[in-house]
Each structure stands twice: as C-alpha cells, then as structure tokens.
Amino acid sequence: MVSHSEKSDVLVFFVNGRKVIEKNADPEVNLLFYLRKKLRLTGTKYGCGGGGCGACTVMISRYDSSNKNIRHYSVTACLIPICSLYGAAVTTVEGIGNTKTRIHPVQERIAKGHGTQCGFCTPGMVMSIYTLLRNHLQPSTEQLIETLGGNLCRCTGYRPIVESGKSFSIESSCCQMKGTGKCCLDQEENGSENKNDVCTKLYQEEEFLPLDPTQELIFPPELMRMAEEAGKKTLVFQGERVTWISPATLSELLELKLQYPQAPLVTGNTFVGPNMKFKDVFHPVIISPTRISELNVVMIDANQGLTIGAGCSLAEVKEILTEMVLKLPVEKTQTYRALLKQLRTLAGQQIRNMASLGGHIISRLATSDLNPVLGVGNCVLNLVSKEGTQQLPLNDHFLAGSPNANLTSEQVLVSVFIPLSKKWEFVSAFRQAQRQQNALAIVNSGMRVRFKDGTNAIMDLNILYGGVGPATTSANKSCQQLIGRVWNEEMLDEACRLVLDEVTIPPSSSGGMVEYKRTLMISFLFKFYLEVLQELNNYFKAVNIFFFQDLRYPDAPNEFQSVLEDFPLTIPCGTQAYEVNSHQSPQDPVGRPVMHQSGIKHATGEAVFCDDMPAIDEELFLAVVTSTRPHAKIISIDASEALALPGVVDVITAQDVPAENGDEEERLYAQDEVICVGQIVCAVAADSYFHAKQAAKKVNIVYEDMEPVIVTIKDAVNHKSFIGPEKELEQGNIKEAFQTVDQIIEGEVHMGGQEHFYMETQSVLVIPKTEDKEMEIYVSSQDAALVQEKVASSLGVPKNRIMCHMRRAGGGFGGKMTKPALLGAVAAVAANKTGHPIRFILERGDDMLITGGRHPLLGKYKIGFMNNGKIKAADIEYYINGGCTPDESEMVIEYAVLKLENAYKIPNLRIRGRVCKTNLPSNTAFRGFGFPQGSFVTEYWITAVAAKCNLPPEKVRELNMYKTIDRTIHKQQFDPKNLIRCWDECMEKSSYYSRKKTVELFNQQNYWKKRGIAIIPMKFSVGYPKTYYHQAAALVHIYTDGSVLITHGGTELGQGLNTKMIQVASHELKIPMSDVYLSEMNTTTVPNTVATAGSVGADVNGKAVQIACQTLRKRLEPIISKNPNGTWKEWAKDAFAQSISLSATGYFRGYKAGMDWVKGEGDVFPYFVYGAACSEVEVDCLTGAHKNIRTDIVMDACFSINPAIDIGQIEGAFTQGVGLYTLEELKYSPEGVLYTRSPNEYKIPSITDIPEQFNVSLLTSTKNPIAIYSSKGLGESGMFLGSSVFFAIHDAVTAARKERGLTETFTMSSPATPELIRMICVDKFTNLIPRDDPKSYMPWSIPVA
C-alpha cells in the first residue's frame, strides 16, 4: 500500500474568489463541465472539447511556495480535470467583471472596439488577454499574438480583437510608419477629396476605462497556507469509474508506479485527456505528480548545459530557454534556439501552459515538434525508480519506442538534460503545418551537424523527422554515410537521395499527402544546408580563415537568403474608412458605428446562448448513434446493452416517430436503410450527457452493405446520380462565336467544400408541456419557423402548439438554416416519447460529421477569345456535390448558374449546372450560397486567358468588365457605375501598379520566395429569386413609461441585426437607443417568418420595424403637436389615457423578384453589391507556406446603417473566404468517412492568417433607393473577395514556375494549401522524390469535387 501521513478526498479550490469544497470529485469531470453545470458559470463556452479553439479559456493561479510567487496562466477548461485543481484559484470571465457591478477594461475594449459579433468566442478571448495583462501590464505585440494564437474566431476576422488587446500595449499601434511620427490614417484623410465626410474611427479610444491592477481579485491567502502544507497531504479522489491519486513525495510516486504500473502520469492532461475522450482509451487509475518538487527543478551548468524538470510546462521551458539564449553566446545555444523556434508555434498558449516537457517527450507523438530537436541535440532523460536512477539517451531508439531504449513501467522521468552546443556544431529545426500557428505539423525535423574544427568536413550528422511515420523517424544510415564528406552541393545531392531511400512513406499511409511529405523532407534538408553554409561563412569571416577560397568553398547565393527566414508572427493592422453625414443630428444613431447590442454581455459572459439556459427539472440529455456505413440496409438495432447502463432512460428510433419521419428524401431517424456515414439512426436519452454518450457506443446495429457507393462528383456523373434537373442559361450564339475567335482554351478546376465551424455547435432544448401537446423549443437557428414546421409534422400536431424561441446563435453562416429543423424534430420526438425535457447539444465532432457544409464544385470551361484578351465565347459546366439529400442544393446550383458571370460581359455564354447525389452527408447553405464557388471558376478562366495572351490579369479583367447600363445573363438590367468605381478606387488605394513593380523586383532578387499580387472585382446579388422569401414582420410596443419593445422575424447570428433594428426604431420614433429593447425572436409573436439569410435580414426586417414605428409615430402626432415640449414618456402616457393603441405591427411584403427558367430570364435579385479587393502574398516555394501581406477592400455599401457592423461583416466574410480558398480542407476516405472532425484536423484561419495590413473602405456618395435608408446588405459578399488571396498566390506560383522554365499552363485547384502550392512549384526536389502508381494502392483520402 501507499504510505502517507494523511489522506484527503475533499477537493478544495477557489473560483472567482469563492471557496469551492467538492466532496465527490470525479476524475472524469473536467473544469468546463463543472463550471457550467455545477456552478452555473456559463460564460465559459464549449467550442470543441479538445483544447483547440480557446472558447473555454479561463485563468488559473497557483502559489509556488518554493519561490513565494503567484503564477497566473491561461488554460482550456475542457481539458482540466477538476481533481487537478486542488489549491488552485480559477478565474472565469464572470469573475473579472459584469454589468451588475463593473466591467473590466478588457471586456469594455473588446466590446466597444467591435471585437465581438456572435460573441461565443468572446469570453475566451477576454480571458486570454486578461491573463496576459495579469503577467504583463503593458504587453508587447509579440506577447499579444502569442497569447491569442490558441483562440479561434469565425466571425470578426480578428482585426478588432487584436486592436482591443493592442490598446493596452505601450508599442505604437500605427500600422506602417512606426518611428516616423506620421500615421497612415492622416495620410488617408489628407488624400481624400471629402475629408470632412470620411471617417476612419469606429470608436473613441479616449473613452476607454484605464487599467487599474489594484482592482483585480486577490489571490486567496488560504491557498497560500495550503500550498505551504501541500507536502503533507496525499490526494485520492474516487470517481464513478476512475481513481485519481496525487502523491506528495517522489518516493510515494515510485511506490504508486510499482502498485499501478499501467497508470499514466498526468500533469497537463493534453495527451491522456483527449485520448480518453475521443479514442475511448480507459485508465482506471490516474497518477498526478504535479506537486512533486523534483519534477519542477531547473539546474544550470554553465559548462555542460541545462537540466529541466519533467513537470515544467512548455511555457516555462520557453521562458527558461529564452533566458539562456540571452545570456550565452550563440555557438553554445544552437539547440536552445531550435527548440524556441518550435515552441513559438507549437499549439496555442493555453496548451503550452498546460502541457509538460516530460509528458510531451513520453507521449512520443509522431508529429512532436520538440522530440526531433531534443533527439538530435544529444539530450538525456534522467529516470528514477525504486531500483535507483538511470540516464537514458533521448535518441532515435527511444523515440522509435525500441524495447531496449525505453522506460520500464516502474520508472519515472524526473528531468531532461539539454546540453550546450559546441563550436563548429549547428542545430536547426523545421516544421510545416496547414496553418502557421496552433496546428500540428505535417512534417517537422531536427537536424544537427558537427564539423571537424576549422573545416567544413562533417564529423557528426543527425537528422530526425516527425510526421512521416508512426513515430519520430531517423535518417541515421544516411547520416553515417555522409560523415567525412565536405559540406557542398555534391554532398547535398547525395544526402537527398540517401534520405529518400532510407525514410520511406507508404503511399496509403495515414494522413495522406505522401508526395508532399517526401518533398518536405529534402526541402528541409536543403534549408539546413543553406543555413549551415551561411553560418560557416560567418564563422570563417569572423576568424579570417581565407584558405577555403582556394578549396572553392561555396557561398549561398544572395537570391537564396530570404528562404532562411521564417514568416514572422505579425499583428494585423489597417484602416477602416466610411462616409458620415455631417448634417445629421448627433442624437440620430443611423449611420453611426454603434456597438453591438449584446457586445458588453458577450464580453462578460452574461449573454445567454441555448445551452447556457438553466437546467430544467427532470431534463434528459440526448446523444445520437450515427451510421458507420455509406450505403446499407439496416438489418437490426439492438439497444439492450445500452438500456442496461446507469442513467439511461430510453433509446429512440424511427419506430417512435408519431407522425412524419421527415420525408422520402431526408429522414429524421434512418428507416430501413442508411445513405451516408453520419446519418442519425437512433438516439439515447439519459440523465447526463456522459451517460448518454457511453450508452450510444453500446447500441449494436447490424448492416448489410448496398451498392453503389457514390462519393465523388466523378462517381455521380458515371452513375448519372443527380438531384433535380439540369439548370441552363444561354445568351448569344456560342457555336458561331467559337468559330470567329483567335484562341480557345479548355480546362477544369476543382474547388473543395467548407465546414461552417460556427463556434456554437447545433443546440436545441425541447420542453414538452403537460396539456394540449404543446412544446416549447429553444433553438440556435436561422429559421425558427422551419423548426416549428418540422417538429409539428413529426409529432402530428398543428404549428400553433409548437413555440420556438431564438434569442441568439453563436454563428450560423447558412449552417443553421435547415439542419436545426431536423435536429429539433429528433429531440422533439425523444421528448414526446420520454415525457421529459430534452437537451440536445451536438459535440463538435458529431456536428461536423452530421451537418454537411459548402458544396464542393467541379467547373469545366471552354473559352474563346481574341489575342487582345477580349472574351467572345464561354461554355461552362458546373457540378456540385450535393450529398445524399436535396436540402438546399438545387437552389445553390441555381445561384451558381445565375451569378457565374461576376463582373464580366461575355456576349456569347452558355452555363449548365447539375447537383450530384452522393453518399456523403447532405451539403447545405453556406455564406455566399454558390457564388464563391461559381465566380471562382470564372476568375480562374479569366486568369488562364490572360496567361495565354501574355497579358496582366487585371488588364483582361478591365477589358471584359461591364462598362455601361446593361443586362445580366438572366436579362436583369443594372448599372455597373459603382462596380467601376470600386475597381478604380481599389486600384488607387492599394497603389496597385507601383506595388506590382515592387513585387516583380522582389521576385527577381529571390529564388525560393516569391510574391504575388492580384486584384479581383465583384458583382454580388443579394436576396432570393422569389418575392415571398423577402417578406418580414415586426411587432413594436410602446409602454406607458416610454420604453419600447421590438420583436421581429429575423434571427441574431452575430451579424448585428438586432442592433440595426434598435437603430431603426430609435431613428423613426426619435428617441434614444437606450429606450428601445429587443429580447428574442419567437414564433408566437411573429408567425410565418422566413430564414435570416441572403444578406437581406436587416433590409426586410428593418422595413417591417420602420413601418411599425411610423404607424406608432403617426398615432402620436396629434398628442405631440398639442404638447410639443412634452417628454416621450408623457406622450406615451397621454396616448394611453386617450385610448390610442401603443402597439403596432409592421409588415413588408418583400422585394419583387422572380425567375422564369423556361424563358431564361427574370429580375431575380433586388439589387447588387459591388466591390473589389487587392491582395499581396509571399510564398515559400520550398515548403508551400504563404504569408498574407496586405489586402485592400473597397465595398459599395451605399449608406451604411452601422459602419462598424458592416465593416465587421466585410472583414469577417473576407477572412472566412481566405479559409475557403487557401486553408480549409475537408478530407474524406474512399468510403465517404469524414476525417476532419475537429479543430485539430480542420484548420480555419487563426490570428496570423489575416493580412498584416488590412484596409477596408466603404464607397462614398452612393445610393440604393430600393432598401431602407439607401443601405445595402453586406453579410455575404466579402466572402468571395478572399479569392484575391488565392489569385495572388497563383501569381506568385506563376513567377516561380516561369523562373524554372515551366511556361506551360498548370491547374491550381482550391484550396491553395501548402501541399498544393509546394507541389506546383516544381523544382529539382519535387523531381527527385519517388512517385507511386495511383493504381497500385488505395489512397488514405480522396477529393470529392
């Protein structure tokens, strides 16, 4: 038995200054669950459950009794077991400020700086910045970018969040001219013709509260006393299935390892936790050694090196190494610098704060960034057991898991010795990931070489790779063969061949990207060669060794030098310019950058989302069982084992649906057969989500596979598997036109799909009532009426018994149009069967698997054009992958067809579009709705035409652009004047031509790095092709105290719809915004609503609110005229006394719109939004990485109701577009299984992926008479402008290929991932790698477009 002086099974910690005593601490309960469900602190959000998104960030503070310091650090609460919190102080977003007492400056600035849209990620952002400020009162911009690297946002585009954080920094926030005393804002304003009417400030920074550190929560003195006594106590916590033991001493830990040899040691829980949660790994006993001092030791030997305790966090390791690098000469810190380079981008700040050095080493992840460097750096593991101590080399044998170079089950890693490097020794680290920050490496490497003193002859060489096999892989044999060789190009060529022969990657290996990984291995080797070459030359120059010139010692060419510099982690900055009406009353809020209505509540965590609602008595939790087969008959469903588990109440199947189980095309619960992996077969209702999830795994379903299994567009075309008829439009005579042109090109381009990745997953709470079959439904949806309709039809009751409430959603982007209706009905059927309220919140992985996303597209084109670039004829075909049910796919292909021409007048044009029916989860609406895919293809063939004519792409674009009032392909008349203005202003504001020359000069001077620049125009049509889709209603009440309540049919998704509606009411009623309140959308107040989508939410609902307010104001006019000096409250009271109704509905019938597909014509859309974007990028041709340097956007917003919201929508949509075109890649198995189901595998843009300089201007002096206040809907249009980054990359790649003599046309599909970019930049390294015959193996993943 374990010997200890005292046992404790009472968990004691503090939350927001209050003591928490938990007598039944369960090791399987994490801090996030405990905060939300036990303490009811719901400001901390569930975003992914795996520590990858930062939504659940909180601050933990601990007292270190050895150095009498308090350490504050940010963590992701979803990975922190509550049992690890003994003696800790936890601070959540509620603890730093709220609207009832006072808000914290961080909360205020992120809200007033417009850094919140949907608000779901905001508490995590706030806590990351807050923790930084607790450690650094005036943080550097570098610290800020590191801090926010672990937090994702899908709405804002990050720029305003960064600005909010940067306001605490002492560094200048001026974007381009630091140190000159001038500001680009001044330049912008001075150069404007209408400088009095153009504003570049969205908020008043001088109004911000100052940061006062004396007002922060103090660290509880009781915890200091506990820390001093901590050595006396052993902590044992017994849960339902798992026992947690935290020993007090090293000797006790060693005894525990004898007693429980299979028990893992857990410090940060960043490896064991996700394995237990996502991979069903089970550990009955967990040992936590966090309080053992020997594991946190740091010893410095100035002659030998550094010994770091295995329990030190990676963040602490980074601090220690940084200190060493500053103190010691460069030649001694080679390994330390290489480690720091990897630590800079390894995971996010929260994970670095949690993960330990020892845990990182022992877990031996194949993609570990540190292990290859530690391995080549001759590091030593200091082990201890009851038998004694042992020093184990951290080498390739250990990293490969060799039995004779491994820890025994009784041994514990106490510390790691990292030696100093020696003179003539060089160590480098490399990594390439899907994203620059917070992403697992695709391939990484540690490389070390030592030369014979004073020479360039190799004495020792060591190369380790990560990501190329199941463990860190050594190129030891290759290295041995190179010893004695001279460091020159011949050696490099031989090294590349040897490494490729030794380190082999099977073509079917997990993760795919096999040829790219092979290329990266030798590209890294080449980088290492150049780095060492440069260092050697510096050495030789320093010691005046000239005799190497006689040996023709090679020098790295100047044009190679830039590739040795990694892209910096930079803070984005820029300008936002919009027009103001100088004659407008200061009290009138319309046209002003008003803060989001819920901004402060977002920042304090007080904004209530669906799963934040308090627990309902006797509520049950739902977990779904989904199909594991793409196409199969259901032979049987056996739920007996699941029903026998504790807490399980029932299992719901298709048999339990009282009325309609969906429809023939899309079932709620699968019936008889399944048609995709991820289709809902049944659901388990239990007393906790944990019990429901455990039981769902025990439901046994027997399938019989069916044919065919159709996964790709090619499969569907071969099987003639389509949804709906072909859509076709034609103008002119393409047959004749093709006979008269100078040149014809034909080709095809593929575009991948996109996951919505709204921060709040699909959520619904269903409460059955006791009478008349009523049900209340709280749902996160863009279309509450559709939820109402689907639930009513599934239960067989009238709609008037179903009451849907929708207060706010944590993002939607189209993904909450149709899917919430299906999921709401699934939950309603469960509530109906069990009689209990049902809480149904999808986990991130299930959400990504079940709900589909943007449609992948295959575009085929045949283009006829003249030698001057004038396009005369185009024949286009679109195929989109619709998945297994129709959903919105037919409308998506309609939109793609109707909008394909973008900004261009093609006189002879035919476009045909088909929806492919496949065995994938059904794809659905997504921001832009077909336009980002269809117009991408158009811009692609425009670029191809320019290449064929040897003309700049912008010249071909200008030549073919609409110039005068004209008609679209569907015969709708429009005036392109503002399109041309946007294009011209974007050209001017971006200094396009001068920067293009600079880009060309850069490319002449750099071989392995290339820059590209592109400018893209846009003609985006808003709305729907039917009038009734544009109808809207509102209900406005004036109460006798003068307060006003609005309800309307739109849903708040983060786009600021409710804020704009309050502005409209304030303007129309001529009262302050503070007198107007807007609570929720619900189907009992405003019936028969349409989905909030199509960029017209503010347009149509604004009209309805306006009409209602005008009605009320008209009723009040006689009273106001009699008492013109009265107050609004007095007028309201007088009206009531005179029996004048103070309630009014407003109804807007909608914009007139329609399309006749037989005639091929119609005024389909209410109006067009015009814009243009210019982007510049830099590409690393050796790795495929790229950096977004600058983007300038000019958008035709006409009169913006709220410039802050509209610019936020443009920036957010653009950033989402950058993800679509360059980053986000859905990976499917050949059987149709989605691999990318978490932020670990699927990468949306993070803070360093947006342009370093990001400028947005709203076009001035324009009108849109059709819309309210002459405004325009801007929610979707910016998405497509992200393609400007793609085409800038295309420009850079073209320059690289041209320099290498590759002048033939090439295909570059979307997204332009690092893999795609690298493999298109063909060079001697891509030509050197072995290639596999595609027919000889089954690939790990396949493209479905």
PDB file of C-alpha atoms in Angstrom, residues 770-913:
ATOM      1  CA  THR A 770     -48.478  18.937 -19.754  1.00  0.00           C
ATOM      2  CA  GLU A 771     -51.514  19.972 -21.770  1.00  0.00           C
ATOM      3  CA  ASP A 772     -52.687  20.048 -25.356  1.00  0.00           C
ATOM      4  CA  LYS A 773     -49.434  18.590 -26.740  1.00  0.00           C
ATOM      5  CA  GLU A 774     -47.715  21.971 -26.512  1.00  0.00           C
ATOM      6  CA  MET A 775     -43.944  22.168 -26.794  1.00  0.00           C
ATOM      7  CA  GLU A 776     -41.530  24.984 -26.181  1.00  0.00           C
ATOM      8  CA  ILE A 777     -38.335  24.845 -28.188  1.00  0.00           C
ATOM      9  CA  TYR A 778     -35.240  26.948 -27.597  1.00  0.00           C
ATOM     10  CA  VAL A 779     -33.032  26.589 -30.621  1.00  0.00           C
ATOM     11  CA  SER A 780     -29.960  28.059 -32.271  1.00  0.00           C
ATOM     12  CA  SER A 781     -31.367  28.545 -35.753  1.00  0.00           C
ATOM     13  CA  GLN A 782     -31.585  30.910 -38.705  1.00  0.00           C
ATOM     14  CA  ASP A 783     -35.127  29.717 -39.429  1.00  0.00           C
ATOM     15  CA  ALA A 784     -37.224  29.143 -36.323  1.00  0.00           C
ATOM     16  CA  ALA A 785     -40.409  28.765 -38.400  1.00  0.00           C
ATOM     17  CA  LEU A 786     -38.888  25.796 -40.225  1.00  0.00           C
ATOM     18  CA  VAL A 787     -38.039  24.190 -36.875  1.00  0.00           C
ATOM     19  CA  GLN A 788     -41.638  24.750 -35.817  1.00  0.00           C
ATOM     20  CA  GLU A 789     -42.923  23.210 -39.051  1.00  0.00           C
ATOM     21  CA  LYS A 790     -40.668  20.127 -38.880  1.00  0.00           C
ATOM     22  CA  VAL A 791     -41.455  19.454 -35.224  1.00  0.00           C
ATOM     23  CA  ALA A 792     -45.201  19.845 -35.782  1.00  0.00           C
ATOM     24  CA  SER A 793     -45.175  17.451 -38.739  1.00  0.00           C
ATOM     25  CA  SER A 794     -43.125  14.836 -36.877  1.00  0.00           C
ATOM     26  CA  LEU A 795     -45.448  14.921 -33.852  1.00  0.00           C
ATOM     27  CA  GLY A 796     -48.658  15.228 -35.882  1.00  0.00           C
ATOM     28  CA  VAL A 797     -49.813  18.424 -34.155  1.00  0.00           C
ATOM     29  CA  PRO A 798     -50.717  21.872 -35.530  1.00  0.00           C
ATOM     30  CA  LYS A 799     -47.986  24.500 -35.647  1.00  0.00           C
ATOM     31  CA  ASN A 800     -49.842  26.580 -33.064  1.00  0.00           C
ATOM     32  CA  ARG A 801     -48.825  24.072 -30.364  1.00  0.00           C
ATOM     33  CA  ILE A 802     -45.119  24.489 -31.089  1.00  0.00           C
ATOM     34  CA  MET A 803     -43.464  27.632 -29.725  1.00  0.00           C
ATOM     35  CA  CYS A 804     -39.923  28.262 -30.941  1.00  0.00           C
ATOM     36  CA  HIS A 805     -37.631  30.750 -29.234  1.00  0.00           C
ATOM     37  CA  MET A 806     -34.423  32.067 -30.742  1.00  0.00           C
ATOM     38  CA  ARG A 807     -32.522  34.733 -28.791  1.00  0.00           C
ATOM     39  CA  ARG A 808     -29.085  34.488 -30.395  1.00  0.00           C
ATOM     40  CA  ALA A 809     -26.883  31.988 -32.174  1.00  0.00           C
ATOM     41  CA  GLY A 810     -23.142  31.580 -31.832  1.00  0.00           C
ATOM     42  CA  GLY A 811     -22.669  31.896 -35.583  1.00  0.00           C
ATOM     43  CA  GLY A 812     -24.648  30.376 -38.427  1.00  0.00           C
ATOM     44  CA  PHE A 813     -23.241  31.165 -41.910  1.00  0.00           C
ATOM     45  CA  GLY A 814     -26.039  29.105 -43.509  1.00  0.00           C
ATOM     46  CA  GLY A 815     -25.347  26.022 -41.407  1.00  0.00           C
ATOM     47  CA  LYS A 816     -28.292  26.795 -39.156  1.00  0.00           C
ATOM     48  CA  MET A 817     -30.854  27.167 -41.931  1.00  0.00           C
ATOM     49  CA  THR A 818     -32.209  23.639 -42.450  1.00  0.00           C
ATOM     50  CA  LYS A 819     -30.235  21.420 -40.064  1.00  0.00           C
ATOM     51  CA  PRO A 820     -31.717  22.766 -36.782  1.00  0.00           C
ATOM     52  CA  ALA A 821     -35.171  21.781 -38.019  1.00  0.00           C
ATOM     53  CA  LEU A 822     -34.112  18.168 -38.466  1.00  0.00           C
ATOM     54  CA  LEU A 823     -32.242  18.080 -35.152  1.00  0.00           C
ATOM     55  CA  GLY A 824     -35.074  19.875 -33.365  1.00  0.00           C
ATOM     56  CA  ALA A 825     -37.513  17.265 -34.602  1.00  0.00           C
ATOM     57  CA  VAL A 826     -35.172  14.458 -33.494  1.00  0.00           C
ATOM     58  CA  ALA A 827     -35.138  15.980 -29.993  1.00  0.00           C
ATOM     59  CA  ALA A 828     -38.890  16.645 -30.011  1.00  0.00           C
ATOM     60  CA  VAL A 829     -39.629  13.001 -30.807  1.00  0.00           C
ATOM     61  CA  ALA A 830     -37.419  11.998 -27.863  1.00  0.00           C
ATOM     62  CA  ALA A 831     -39.231  14.476 -25.594  1.00  0.00           C
ATOM     63  CA  ASN A 832     -42.563  13.174 -26.784  1.00  0.00           C
ATOM     64  CA  LYS A 833     -41.617   9.557 -26.072  1.00  0.00           C
ATOM     65  CA  THR A 834     -39.973  10.086 -22.683  1.00  0.00           C
ATOM     66  CA  GLY A 835     -42.166  12.917 -21.422  1.00  0.00           C
ATOM     67  CA  HIS A 836     -39.010  14.719 -20.277  1.00  0.00           C
ATOM     68  CA  PRO A 837     -37.391  17.950 -21.431  1.00  0.00           C
ATOM     69  CA  ILE A 838     -34.575  17.109 -23.839  1.00  0.00           C
ATOM     70  CA  ARG A 839     -31.289  19.000 -24.110  1.00  0.00           C
ATOM     71  CA  PHE A 840     -29.581  18.138 -27.388  1.00  0.00           C
ATOM     72  CA  ILE A 841     -26.185  19.784 -27.919  1.00  0.00           C
ATOM     73  CA  LEU A 842     -24.003  18.277 -30.629  1.00  0.00           C
ATOM     74  CA  GLU A 843     -20.360  17.682 -29.829  1.00  0.00           C
ATOM     75  CA  ARG A 844     -18.050  19.326 -32.347  1.00  0.00           C
ATOM     76  CA  GLY A 845     -17.081  16.023 -33.981  1.00  0.00           C
ATOM     77  CA  ASP A 846     -20.716  14.945 -34.386  1.00  0.00           C
ATOM     78  CA  ASP A 847     -21.689  18.372 -35.672  1.00  0.00           C
ATOM     79  CA  MET A 848     -19.012  18.282 -38.354  1.00  0.00           C
ATOM     80  CA  LEU A 849     -19.901  14.714 -39.300  1.00  0.00           C
ATOM     81  CA  ILE A 850     -23.681  15.084 -39.461  1.00  0.00           C
ATOM     82  CA  THR A 851     -24.476  18.541 -40.769  1.00  0.00           C
ATOM     83  CA  GLY A 852     -22.584  18.915 -44.075  1.00  0.00           C
ATOM     84  CA  GLY A 853     -21.178  22.189 -45.357  1.00  0.00           C
ATOM     85  CA  ARG A 854     -20.385  24.125 -48.525  1.00  0.00           C
ATOM     86  CA  HIS A 855     -20.786  22.216 -51.773  1.00  0.00           C
ATOM     87  CA  PRO A 856     -17.569  21.053 -53.457  1.00  0.00           C
ATOM     88  CA  LEU A 857     -17.622  22.040 -57.119  1.00  0.00           C
ATOM     89  CA  LEU A 858     -16.138  20.854 -60.382  1.00  0.00           C
ATOM     90  CA  GLY A 859     -16.030  23.545 -63.054  1.00  0.00           C
ATOM     91  CA  LYS A 860     -15.390  22.758 -66.710  1.00  0.00           C
ATOM     92  CA  TYR A 861     -14.783  25.537 -69.190  1.00  0.00           C
ATOM     93  CA  LYS A 862     -14.213  26.223 -72.868  1.00  0.00           C
ATOM     94  CA  ILE A 863     -13.307  29.851 -73.585  1.00  0.00           C
ATOM     95  CA  GLY A 864     -12.917  31.615 -76.939  1.00  0.00           C
ATOM     96  CA  PHE A 865     -11.055  34.920 -77.024  1.00  0.00           C
ATOM     97  CA  MET A 866      -9.128  37.353 -79.159  1.00  0.00           C
ATOM     98  CA  ASN A 867      -5.395  37.896 -78.852  1.00  0.00           C
ATOM     99  CA  ASN A 868      -6.008  41.219 -77.076  1.00  0.00           C
ATOM    100  CA  GLY A 869      -7.772  39.354 -74.238  1.00  0.00           C
ATOM    101  CA  LYS A 870     -11.347  40.133 -75.269  1.00  0.00           C
ATOM    102  CA  ILE A 871     -13.512  37.126 -74.464  1.00  0.00           C
ATOM    103  CA  LYS A 872     -16.128  36.354 -77.107  1.00  0.00           C
ATOM    104  CA  ALA A 873     -17.487  32.972 -76.053  1.00  0.00           C
ATOM    105  CA  ALA A 874     -17.666  30.776 -72.968  1.00  0.00           C
ATOM    106  CA  ASP A 875     -19.205  27.348 -72.468  1.00  0.00           C
ATOM    107  CA  ILE A 876     -19.274  26.428 -68.783  1.00  0.00           C
ATOM    108  CA  GLU A 877     -20.395  23.361 -66.829  1.00  0.00           C
ATOM    109  CA  TYR A 878     -20.777  23.164 -63.065  1.00  0.00           C
ATOM    110  CA  TYR A 879     -21.193  20.031 -60.983  1.00  0.00           C
ATOM    111  CA  ILE A 880     -21.659  20.334 -57.239  1.00  0.00           C
ATOM    112  CA  ASN A 881     -21.535  17.501 -54.695  1.00  0.00           C
ATOM    113  CA  GLY A 882     -24.927  17.747 -53.008  1.00  0.00           C
ATOM    114  CA  GLY A 883     -24.550  14.773 -50.712  1.00  0.00           C
ATOM    115  CA  CYS A 884     -27.329  12.278 -50.041  1.00  0.00           C
ATOM    116  CA  THR A 885     -30.443  14.516 -49.857  1.00  0.00           C
ATOM    117  CA  PRO A 886     -31.634  17.615 -51.741  1.00  0.00           C
ATOM    118  CA  ASP A 887     -31.521  20.088 -48.810  1.00  0.00           C
ATOM    119  CA  GLU A 888     -30.741  23.483 -50.452  1.00  0.00           C
ATOM    120  CA  SER A 889     -28.618  22.045 -53.257  1.00  0.00           C
ATOM    121  CA  GLU A 890     -30.937  22.847 -56.162  1.00  0.00           C
ATOM    122  CA  MET A 891     -31.086  26.484 -55.137  1.00  0.00           C
ATOM    123  CA  VAL A 892     -27.310  26.562 -54.675  1.00  0.00           C
ATOM    124  CA  ILE A 893     -26.729  25.399 -58.258  1.00  0.00           C
ATOM    125  CA  GLU A 894     -29.316  27.927 -59.453  1.00  0.00           C
ATOM    126  CA  TYR A 895     -27.399  30.708 -57.753  1.00  0.00           C
ATOM    127  CA  ALA A 896     -24.062  29.473 -59.088  1.00  0.00           C
ATOM    128  CA  VAL A 897     -25.516  29.500 -62.602  1.00  0.00           C
ATOM    129  CA  LEU A 898     -27.276  32.861 -62.274  1.00  0.00           C
ATOM    130  CA  LYS A 899     -24.256  34.603 -60.781  1.00  0.00           C
ATOM    131  CA  LEU A 900     -21.404  32.975 -62.711  1.00  0.00           C
ATOM    132  CA  GLU A 901     -20.538  35.998 -64.864  1.00  0.00           C
ATOM    133  CA  ASN A 902     -19.492  38.053 -61.828  1.00  0.00           C
ATOM    134  CA  ALA A 903     -18.352  41.434 -63.205  1.00  0.00           C
ATOM    135  CA  TYR A 904     -17.909  40.427 -66.843  1.00  0.00           C
ATOM    136  CA  LYS A 905     -19.902  40.904 -70.018  1.00  0.00           C
ATOM    137  CA  ILE A 906     -19.469  37.758 -72.117  1.00  0.00           C
ATOM    138  CA  PRO A 907     -21.583  38.210 -75.280  1.00  0.00           C
ATOM    139  CA  ASN A 908     -21.861  34.517 -76.104  1.00  0.00           C
ATOM    140  CA  LEU A 909     -22.226  32.429 -72.996  1.00  0.00           C
ATOM    141  CA  ARG A 910     -23.734  29.104 -72.015  1.00  0.00           C
ATOM    142  CA  ILE A 911     -23.769  27.777 -68.476  1.00  0.00           C
ATOM    143  CA  ARG A 912     -25.113  24.402 -67.335  1.00  0.00           C
ATOM    144  CA  GLY A 913     -25.252  23.173 -63.761  1.00  0.00           C
TER     145      GLY A 913
END
